[in-house]
Coordinates of C-alpha atoms and ligand atoms in Angstrom, one line a residue:
M1214 CA 108.6 78.1 106.9
P1215 CA 108.9 81.1 104.6
D1216 CA 106.8 84.1 105.5
P1217 CA 103.9 84.0 103.0
F1218 CA 103.6 87.7 103.1
S1219 CA 107.1 88.5 101.8
P1220 CA 109.1 89.4 99.9
P1221 CA 106.7 91.3 97.8
E1222 CA 107.4 90.6 94.1
S1223 CA 108.8 93.4 92.2
P1224 CA 106.3 95.1 89.8
S1225 CA 106.4 93.9 86.2
A1226 CA 104.4 94.4 83.1
G1227 CA 102.1 91.5 82.1
S1228 CA 99.3 90.3 79.8
L1229 CA 96.4 87.9 79.8
F1230 CA 94.2 86.6 77.0
A1231 CA 90.6 86.1 77.9
A1232 CA 88.1 84.1 75.7
E1233 CA 85.5 86.3 77.4
A1234 CA 85.7 89.4 79.6
L1235 CA 83.2 91.8 81.1
L1236 CA 84.3 95.3 79.8
P1237 CA 82.6 98.5 80.9
T1238 CA 80.4 98.3 77.8
G1239 CA 79.4 94.6 78.4
W1240 CA 80.7 91.2 77.5
A1241 CA 83.4 90.9 74.8
R1242 CA 85.2 87.9 73.2
D1243 CA 88.9 87.2 72.5
V1244 CA 90.1 90.1 74.7
L1245 CA 93.8 90.9 75.0
I1246 CA 94.6 92.6 78.4
E1247 CA 98.0 94.1 78.9
W1248 CA 99.4 96.2 81.8
D1249 CA 102.6 98.1 82.5
A1250 CA 105.0 97.8 85.4
T1251 CA 102.9 100.2 87.5
G1252 CA 99.9 97.9 87.2
R1253 CA 97.9 100.1 84.8
L1254 CA 96.0 98.7 81.9
T1255 CA 97.6 99.7 78.6
T1256 CA 95.6 97.4 76.2
V1257 CA 92.0 96.1 76.5
A1258 CA 91.1 95.0 73.0
S1259 CA 88.5 92.5 71.8
G1260 CA 88.5 90.3 68.7
R1261 CA 92.3 89.6 69.0
Q1262 CA 94.2 86.5 68.4
P1263 CA 96.4 85.5 71.3
A1264 CA 100.1 86.1 70.6
H1265 CA 102.3 83.1 71.2
G1266 CA 103.2 82.8 74.9
T1267 CA 100.4 85.1 76.2
P1268 CA 98.9 83.4 79.2
R1269 CA 95.2 82.5 78.9
A1270 CA 92.6 83.1 81.5
S1271 CA 91.1 79.8 82.7
G1272 CA 87.5 81.3 82.6
P1273 CA 85.6 84.6 82.2
V1274 CA 87.3 87.7 83.4
L1275 CA 85.4 90.2 85.6
P1276 CA 86.4 93.6 86.9
G1277 CA 87.5 93.5 90.5
M1278 CA 84.9 94.9 92.9
P1279 CA 85.8 98.0 94.9
N1280 CA 84.5 97.6 98.5
L1281 CA 83.3 101.1 99.3
H1282 CA 82.7 100.8 103.0
S1283 CA 84.6 98.9 105.7
H1284 CA 85.2 99.1 109.5
A1285 CA 87.9 96.4 109.6
F1286 CA 88.0 95.7 113.3
Q1287 CA 84.3 94.8 113.3
R1288 CA 85.1 91.6 111.5
A1289 CA 86.3 90.1 114.8
F1290 CA 82.8 90.2 116.3
A1291 CA 80.8 89.3 113.3
G1292 CA 78.3 86.6 114.3
L1293 CA 78.7 87.4 118.0
T1294 CA 75.8 89.8 118.3
E1295 CA 73.0 87.5 117.0
F1296 CA 71.2 86.9 120.3
R1297 CA 68.4 88.8 122.0
G1298 CA 69.8 91.2 124.6
A1299 CA 67.2 94.0 125.1
A1300 CA 63.5 93.4 124.8
Q1301 CA 63.8 95.1 121.4
D1302 CA 67.2 94.8 119.9
S1303 CA 68.1 97.4 117.3
F1304 CA 71.0 99.2 115.6
W1305 CA 71.5 101.1 118.9
S1306 CA 71.8 98.0 121.1
W1307 CA 74.2 96.5 118.5
R1308 CA 76.2 99.7 118.7
T1309 CA 76.6 99.3 122.5
L1310 CA 78.2 95.9 121.9
M1311 CA 80.4 97.2 119.2
Y1312 CA 81.6 100.0 121.5
R1313 CA 82.5 97.5 124.2
F1314 CA 84.5 95.5 121.7
A1315 CA 86.2 98.7 120.3
S1316 CA 87.1 99.9 123.8
R1317 CA 89.7 97.2 124.4
I1318 CA 91.3 96.4 121.0
A1319 CA 95.1 96.9 120.6
P1320 CA 97.0 98.0 117.5
E1321 CA 98.5 94.6 116.8
Q1322 CA 95.0 93.1 117.1
V1323 CA 93.7 95.7 114.6
E1324 CA 96.4 94.7 112.2
A1325 CA 95.8 91.0 112.5
I1326 CA 92.0 91.4 112.1
A1327 CA 92.4 93.7 109.1
T1328 CA 95.0 91.5 107.4
W1329 CA 92.7 88.5 107.6
L1330 CA 89.7 90.5 106.5
Y1331 CA 91.6 91.8 103.5
V1332 CA 92.7 88.3 102.6
E1333 CA 89.0 87.2 102.8
M1334 CA 88.0 90.2 100.6
L1335 CA 90.5 89.3 97.9
E1336 CA 89.3 85.7 97.9
A1337 CA 85.7 86.9 97.6
G1338 CA 86.2 89.2 94.6
Y1339 CA 87.0 92.6 96.2
T1340 CA 90.2 94.1 94.9
S1341 CA 90.2 97.3 96.8
V1342 CA 88.6 98.7 99.9
C1343 CA 87.6 102.1 101.4
E1344 CA 88.4 101.9 105.1
F1345 CA 86.2 104.2 107.2
H1346 CA 88.6 104.4 110.1
Y1347 CA 87.4 105.8 113.4
L1348 CA 89.5 104.0 116.1
H1349 CA 92.2 106.6 116.6
H1350 CA 93.4 106.6 120.2
D1351 CA 94.4 104.2 123.0
A1352 CA 91.9 102.5 125.3
D1353 CA 91.9 105.6 127.6
G1354 CA 91.2 107.9 124.7
R1355 CA 94.8 109.3 124.7
P1356 CA 96.7 109.7 121.4
Y1357 CA 99.3 107.0 120.7
A1358 CA 103.0 108.2 120.7
D1359 CA 102.6 108.1 117.0
D1360 CA 99.2 109.7 116.5
A1361 CA 98.8 107.7 113.2
E1362 CA 99.5 104.3 114.9
L1363 CA 96.2 102.6 114.1
A1364 CA 95.9 104.1 110.6
L1365 CA 99.4 102.8 109.9
A1366 CA 98.3 99.3 111.1
L1367 CA 95.6 99.4 108.5
L1368 CA 98.0 100.5 105.8
R1369 CA 100.3 97.6 106.7
A1370 CA 97.4 95.1 106.7
A1371 CA 96.4 96.3 103.2
R1372 CA 100.0 96.1 101.9
R1373 CA 100.6 92.6 103.4
A1374 CA 97.3 91.3 101.9
G1375 CA 97.9 93.1 98.6
I1376 CA 94.5 94.9 98.4
G1377 CA 94.1 98.5 97.1
L1378 CA 93.2 101.0 99.8
T1379 CA 91.4 104.3 100.2
L1380 CA 92.0 105.3 103.8
L1381 CA 89.3 107.6 105.3
P1382 CA 90.2 108.8 108.8
V1383 CA 86.9 109.6 110.6
L1384 CA 86.1 112.9 112.1
Y1385 CA 84.0 112.3 115.3
Q1386 CA 83.3 115.1 117.7
A1387 CA 79.9 114.7 119.3
S1388 CA 77.4 112.1 120.4
G1389 CA 74.4 113.8 118.9
F1390 CA 73.0 116.6 116.9
G1391 CA 73.8 120.1 118.3
G1392 CA 77.2 119.1 119.6
T1393 CA 76.2 116.9 122.5
P1394 CA 79.5 115.9 124.3
P1395 CA 80.9 112.5 123.3
S1396 CA 80.1 109.5 125.5
D1397 CA 82.7 107.4 127.3
G1398 CA 82.3 104.6 124.7
Q1399 CA 83.4 107.1 122.0
R1400 CA 86.6 108.3 123.6
R1401 CA 88.9 106.4 121.1
F1402 CA 87.2 108.1 118.2
I1403 CA 87.3 111.8 119.1
R1404 CA 89.5 114.3 117.3
A1405 CA 89.5 118.1 117.1
T1406 CA 89.5 119.4 113.5
D1407 CA 93.1 120.6 113.6
S1408 CA 94.2 117.2 115.0
M1409 CA 92.4 115.5 112.0
L1410 CA 94.1 117.8 109.5
R1411 CA 97.5 117.0 111.1
L1412 CA 96.7 113.3 110.8
L1413 CA 95.8 113.7 107.1
D1414 CA 99.0 115.5 106.5
R1415 CA 101.0 112.8 108.3
L1416 CA 99.4 110.0 106.2
R1417 CA 100.2 111.5 102.8
A1418 CA 103.7 109.9 102.5
P1419 CA 102.9 106.4 103.8
C1420 CA 99.7 106.3 101.6
E1421 CA 101.6 107.4 98.5
A1422 CA 104.3 104.8 99.1
Q1423 CA 101.8 102.0 98.5
G1424 CA 99.4 103.7 96.1
A1425 CA 96.7 104.2 98.8
R1426 CA 94.4 107.2 98.5
P1427 CA 93.7 109.2 101.6
G1428 CA 90.4 111.0 102.1
L1429 CA 88.2 112.1 104.9
A1430 CA 85.1 110.7 106.6
P1431 CA 83.0 113.1 108.6
H1432 CA 81.3 110.3 110.6
S1433 CA 77.8 111.6 110.4
L1434 CA 75.8 114.8 111.0
R1435 CA 75.1 113.6 114.6
A1436 CA 78.9 113.2 115.2
V1437 CA 80.2 116.3 113.5
P1438 CA 78.8 119.8 114.3
P1439 CA 78.5 122.2 111.3
D1440 CA 81.6 124.3 112.2
G1441 CA 83.7 121.1 112.4
L1442 CA 82.4 119.9 109.1
R1443 CA 83.1 123.2 107.3
E1444 CA 86.6 123.6 108.7
A1445 CA 87.5 120.0 108.1
L1446 CA 86.4 120.2 104.4
A1447 CA 88.3 123.4 103.9
G1448 CA 91.4 121.8 105.4
L1449 CA 91.0 118.7 103.3
D1450 CA 90.7 120.9 100.2
A1451 CA 94.0 122.6 101.1
I1452 CA 95.7 119.2 101.2
D1453 CA 93.9 117.6 98.2
A1454 CA 91.0 119.3 96.6
T1455 CA 89.9 116.0 94.9
A1456 CA 90.2 113.7 97.8
P1457 CA 87.1 111.4 98.5
I1458 CA 84.7 112.3 101.2
H1459 CA 82.5 109.7 102.8
I1460 CA 79.8 110.2 105.4
H1461 CA 77.2 108.0 107.2
I1462 CA 73.8 109.6 106.5
A1463 CA 70.2 108.7 107.3
E1464 CA 70.9 105.1 108.3
Q1465 CA 68.3 105.1 111.0
I1466 CA 64.8 106.6 111.5
A1467 CA 65.8 107.8 115.0
E1468 CA 68.7 109.7 113.3
V1469 CA 66.3 111.3 110.8
D1470 CA 63.9 112.3 113.6
A1471 CA 66.8 113.8 115.7
C1472 CA 68.0 115.7 112.7
L1473 CA 64.5 117.1 112.1
A1474 CA 64.2 118.1 115.8
W1475 CA 67.6 119.9 115.6
S1476 CA 67.4 121.6 112.3
G1477 CA 63.9 121.2 110.8
Q1478 CA 65.5 119.2 108.0
R1479 CA 66.1 115.6 107.2
P1480 CA 69.9 114.6 107.2
V1481 CA 70.4 114.4 103.4
A1482 CA 68.5 117.6 102.8
W1483 CA 70.5 119.4 105.4
L1484 CA 73.8 118.1 104.0
L1485 CA 72.9 119.1 100.4
D1486 CA 72.0 122.6 101.7
H1487 CA 75.1 123.1 103.9
A1488 CA 78.0 121.2 102.2
P1489 CA 79.4 121.2 98.7
V1490 CA 78.2 117.6 97.9
D1491 CA 79.4 116.5 94.5
A1492 CA 81.0 113.5 92.8
R1493 CA 83.8 113.3 95.5
W1494 CA 81.1 112.3 98.1
C1495 CA 79.9 108.9 99.1
L1496 CA 76.6 108.9 101.0
V1497 CA 76.8 105.7 103.1
H1498 CA 73.5 104.2 104.1
A1499 CA 71.4 107.0 102.5
T1500 CA 68.6 104.7 103.4
H1501 CA 65.9 107.1 104.6
M1502 CA 65.3 109.8 102.0
D1503 CA 62.1 111.4 100.8
A1504 CA 61.4 111.7 97.1
G1505 CA 63.0 115.2 96.9
E1506 CA 66.2 113.9 98.6
Y1507 CA 66.5 111.0 96.2
R1508 CA 66.3 113.4 93.2
R1509 CA 68.7 116.0 94.6
A1510 CA 71.2 113.6 96.0
A1511 CA 71.4 111.7 92.7
A1512 CA 71.7 114.9 90.8
S1513 CA 74.7 116.0 93.0
G1514 CA 76.8 113.2 91.4
A1515 CA 77.5 111.6 94.8
V1516 CA 77.7 107.8 95.1
A1517 CA 75.2 106.0 97.3
G1518 CA 77.1 103.6 99.5
L1519 CA 74.9 100.5 99.8
C1520 CA 75.8 97.8 102.3
P1521 CA 73.0 95.4 101.8
T1522 CA 74.0 92.5 104.1
T1523 CA 75.0 94.9 107.0
E1524 CA 71.8 96.9 106.5
A1525 CA 69.8 93.7 106.7
N1526 CA 71.8 92.5 109.7
L1527 CA 71.2 95.7 111.6
G1528 CA 67.5 96.1 110.6
D1529 CA 68.2 99.5 109.0
G1530 CA 65.3 99.6 106.4
L1531 CA 65.3 99.6 102.6
F1532 CA 66.9 101.9 100.2
D1533 CA 64.6 102.8 97.3
F1534 CA 66.8 101.5 94.5
D1535 CA 64.2 102.3 91.8
A1536 CA 63.9 105.9 92.8
W1537 CA 67.7 106.3 93.0
R1538 CA 68.3 104.8 89.6
A1539 CA 65.3 106.6 88.0
A1540 CA 67.1 109.8 89.1
G1541 CA 70.3 108.7 87.5
G1542 CA 72.0 108.0 90.8
R1543 CA 75.4 106.2 91.0
W1544 CA 76.0 103.5 93.6
G1545 CA 78.4 100.9 94.9
V1546 CA 78.5 98.2 97.6
G1547 CA 80.4 97.8 100.9
S1548 CA 80.7 95.1 103.4
D1549 CA 80.7 97.6 106.3
S1550 CA 80.4 95.5 109.5
H1551 CA 81.5 92.4 107.7
A1552 CA 78.7 90.1 108.8
C1553 CA 79.3 88.9 105.3
V1554 CA 82.5 89.3 103.2
N1555 CA 81.6 88.5 99.6
A1556 CA 81.1 90.8 96.7
A1557 CA 78.6 88.6 94.9
E1558 CA 76.5 88.1 98.0
E1559 CA 76.1 91.9 98.4
L1560 CA 74.7 92.0 94.9
L1561 CA 72.4 89.1 95.7
M1562 CA 71.2 90.7 98.9
L1563 CA 70.6 94.0 97.1
E1564 CA 68.6 92.3 94.3
Y1565 CA 66.6 90.0 96.7
S1566 CA 65.7 92.8 99.1
Q1567 CA 64.3 94.9 96.2
R1568 CA 62.4 91.9 94.9
L1569 CA 60.8 91.4 98.3
A1570 CA 59.9 95.1 98.6
T1571 CA 58.5 95.5 95.1
R1572 CA 57.2 92.0 94.4
R1573 CA 59.0 92.0 91.0
R1574 CA 61.9 90.0 89.7
N1575 CA 65.1 91.1 87.9
V1576 CA 65.0 94.6 89.5
G1577 CA 68.7 95.2 88.9
A1578 CA 68.6 94.8 85.1
D1579 CA 68.9 98.0 83.2
A1580 CA 68.4 99.4 79.7
R1581 CA 71.8 98.3 78.5
H1582 CA 72.0 94.9 80.3
R1583 CA 69.1 92.6 80.7
D1584 CA 71.2 90.2 82.7
V1585 CA 70.9 91.2 86.3
A1586 CA 74.3 90.0 87.5
T1587 CA 76.0 91.8 84.6
A1588 CA 74.1 95.0 85.1
L1589 CA 74.7 95.1 88.9
T1590 CA 78.4 94.2 88.6
L1591 CA 79.2 96.9 86.1
A1592 CA 77.2 99.6 88.0
A1593 CA 78.8 98.7 91.4
V1594 CA 82.3 98.7 89.9
H1595 CA 81.7 102.1 88.3
G1596 CA 80.2 103.7 91.4
G1597 CA 82.7 102.0 93.8
A1598 CA 85.6 103.3 91.8
Q1599 CA 84.3 106.8 91.9
A1600 CA 83.8 106.6 95.7
S1601 CA 87.3 105.2 96.1
G1602 CA 89.0 108.1 94.3
R1603 CA 91.2 105.5 92.6
A1604 CA 91.5 104.2 89.0
V1605 CA 89.7 101.0 89.8
G1606 CA 86.8 101.3 87.4
G1607 CA 87.1 98.0 85.5
L1608 CA 88.7 96.7 82.4
G1609 CA 89.6 99.9 80.5
V1610 CA 92.9 101.4 79.5
G1611 CA 94.3 103.7 82.2
Q1612 CA 92.5 101.7 85.0
Q1613 CA 94.3 99.4 87.4
A1614 CA 94.7 95.8 86.3
D1615 CA 92.3 94.7 89.0
F1616 CA 90.2 91.7 87.9
V1617 CA 88.8 88.3 88.9
V1618 CA 88.8 85.1 86.8
L1619 CA 85.8 82.8 87.4
D1620 CA 86.4 79.0 87.7
P1621 CA 84.6 77.4 84.7
M1622 CA 85.0 74.0 86.4
H1623 CA 82.9 75.0 89.4
V1624 CA 79.8 72.7 89.4
A1625 CA 77.5 75.7 89.3
L1626 CA 79.3 77.2 86.3
Q1627 CA 80.3 74.2 84.1
G1628 CA 79.1 74.2 80.6
L1629 CA 77.5 77.7 80.8
A1630 CA 78.1 80.7 78.6
A1631 CA 80.1 83.5 80.3
P1632 CA 77.1 85.8 81.3
Q1633 CA 75.4 82.7 82.7
M1634 CA 78.5 81.9 84.6
L1635 CA 78.4 85.3 86.3
S1636 CA 74.7 84.8 87.0
A1637 CA 75.5 81.4 88.6
H1638 CA 78.3 83.0 90.6
V1639 CA 75.9 85.6 92.0
F1640 CA 72.7 83.6 92.3
A1641 CA 73.5 79.9 92.3
S1642 CA 76.9 79.1 93.8
H1643 CA 75.6 78.3 97.3
R1644 CA 77.9 80.7 99.2
T1645 CA 80.9 78.7 97.9
S1646 CA 83.4 80.6 95.8
A1647 CA 83.4 80.1 92.1
I1648 CA 86.5 82.4 91.9
D1649 CA 89.7 81.0 90.4
T1650 CA 92.2 83.8 90.4
V1651 CA 92.2 87.4 91.7
W1652 CA 94.6 90.1 90.4
V1653 CA 95.3 93.5 91.9
G1654 CA 97.4 95.9 89.9
G1655 CA 98.5 93.1 87.6
R1656 CA 99.6 90.9 90.5
Q1657 CA 98.0 87.6 91.3
R1658 CA 96.6 87.7 94.9
A1659 CA 94.6 84.5 94.9
V1660 CA 95.1 81.3 93.0
A1661 CA 92.5 78.5 92.9
G1662 CA 90.4 80.8 95.2
R1663 CA 93.1 81.0 97.9
H1664 CA 95.4 83.7 99.0
A1665 CA 98.9 82.6 99.6
A1666 CA 98.9 84.0 103.1
R1667 CA 95.5 82.6 104.0
D1668 CA 96.6 80.1 106.7
A1669 CA 99.0 82.5 108.5
A1670 CA 96.5 85.4 108.4
A1671 CA 93.7 83.2 109.7
A1672 CA 95.8 81.9 112.6
A1673 CA 96.7 85.5 113.6
F1674 CA 93.1 86.6 113.4
V1675 CA 91.8 83.7 115.5
A1676 CA 94.5 84.4 118.1
A1677 CA 93.6 88.2 118.2
R1678 CA 89.9 87.4 118.5
G1679 CA 90.6 84.9 121.3
Q1680 CA 92.5 87.6 123.2
L1681 CA 89.7 90.0 122.8
L1682 CA 87.0 87.6 123.9
A1683 CA 89.1 86.5 126.9
K1684 CA 88.9 90.2 128.1
E1685 CA 85.0 90.0 128.1
Ligands
LIG1845 ZN1 79.7 102.3 108.6

């Protein structure tokens, strides 16, 4: 049987004619889309006639969704923590289970899990991913012979699946505010600042070779003391002064209380006062902010990294979407712990959680787009691209040819106009995919909703998860 992952096809220019396409300004008709051999869009023009021989999209064309927050290995225990352990389960009891799982995972298992996850993402409308990568060392906490071993496993997984990647090695140095020493469960995550800067340097060439963007993820204010944060940011600037920076911030009330006890400030307020937060930053789970923090964080230009299904799964609390958008805040979505891997479903969860909180409908519509699915999709692509530090901002010249074609023959979509098809895809397709083809950099990665390597990747994932569960 030929290896479904290889050989990778050589890059070539291409084109597609779409009867309807969702451009950054909204829906357009008769759109000619062309890209060059590097996979960059060179033409996106509406009102055109299709030239003879130009392939036609089978249905409406959407921008591919950047997934702005992923911990790939966590996919292997999605669904396995849904039972009552402690009298009161919480994010923190979930984290104990996650640490147990993380403590025994091997590099080839990380690669198998990530490859399958990225195949799933592509089939579910994500065309790129920001990997918040904190498993650095072996099970005893010692560096691998090649210190970049696990980062390289993720790069290989992304290349084999054909998904775009922003690789964010995580700086993790303490178990709590004030530099509390790390716990045993955190031994695989720990790096001194100079070790992190060497890793970032080491990853430059392999990232460049596949068009991946390296950045840095200070894990959280509880895991990175102020000196480490300052030195790491200065070191990152020396390597790449425009590289993306992602941080977990204010996900949990206990974290906010601990930050207040340590510094007298809430986490987002502390960060804004002590770090140069700007448009390079992605504030992941900025869930618990006061009114002033919402205003200041939005004004900084940073992207709010929302992970609606994970935040619901972990019982984090609700982000105030109205306050953020009223302040002009940018945002995108991530699948984080991968309890759910589906771009449309993150938008659904976001919209529904806000409806429940505000007792209103159609919260996600905005001044330019009354249609909720259209408004949410465009905003999430825009913010996701900014957080990724890659040209993945939708169907515009100079952006990557990352897009999704909906299946107009899906029962939920048949006979509808294009904006209604997107609505049905987000709100009415019953968790089944209404996606036909998925393209990354002008290359087709899923056809009829399926990735060519689906079966091989799934089998390797199931085997890896079986090995890990056998060690329980
Ligand atoms: Zn996370």
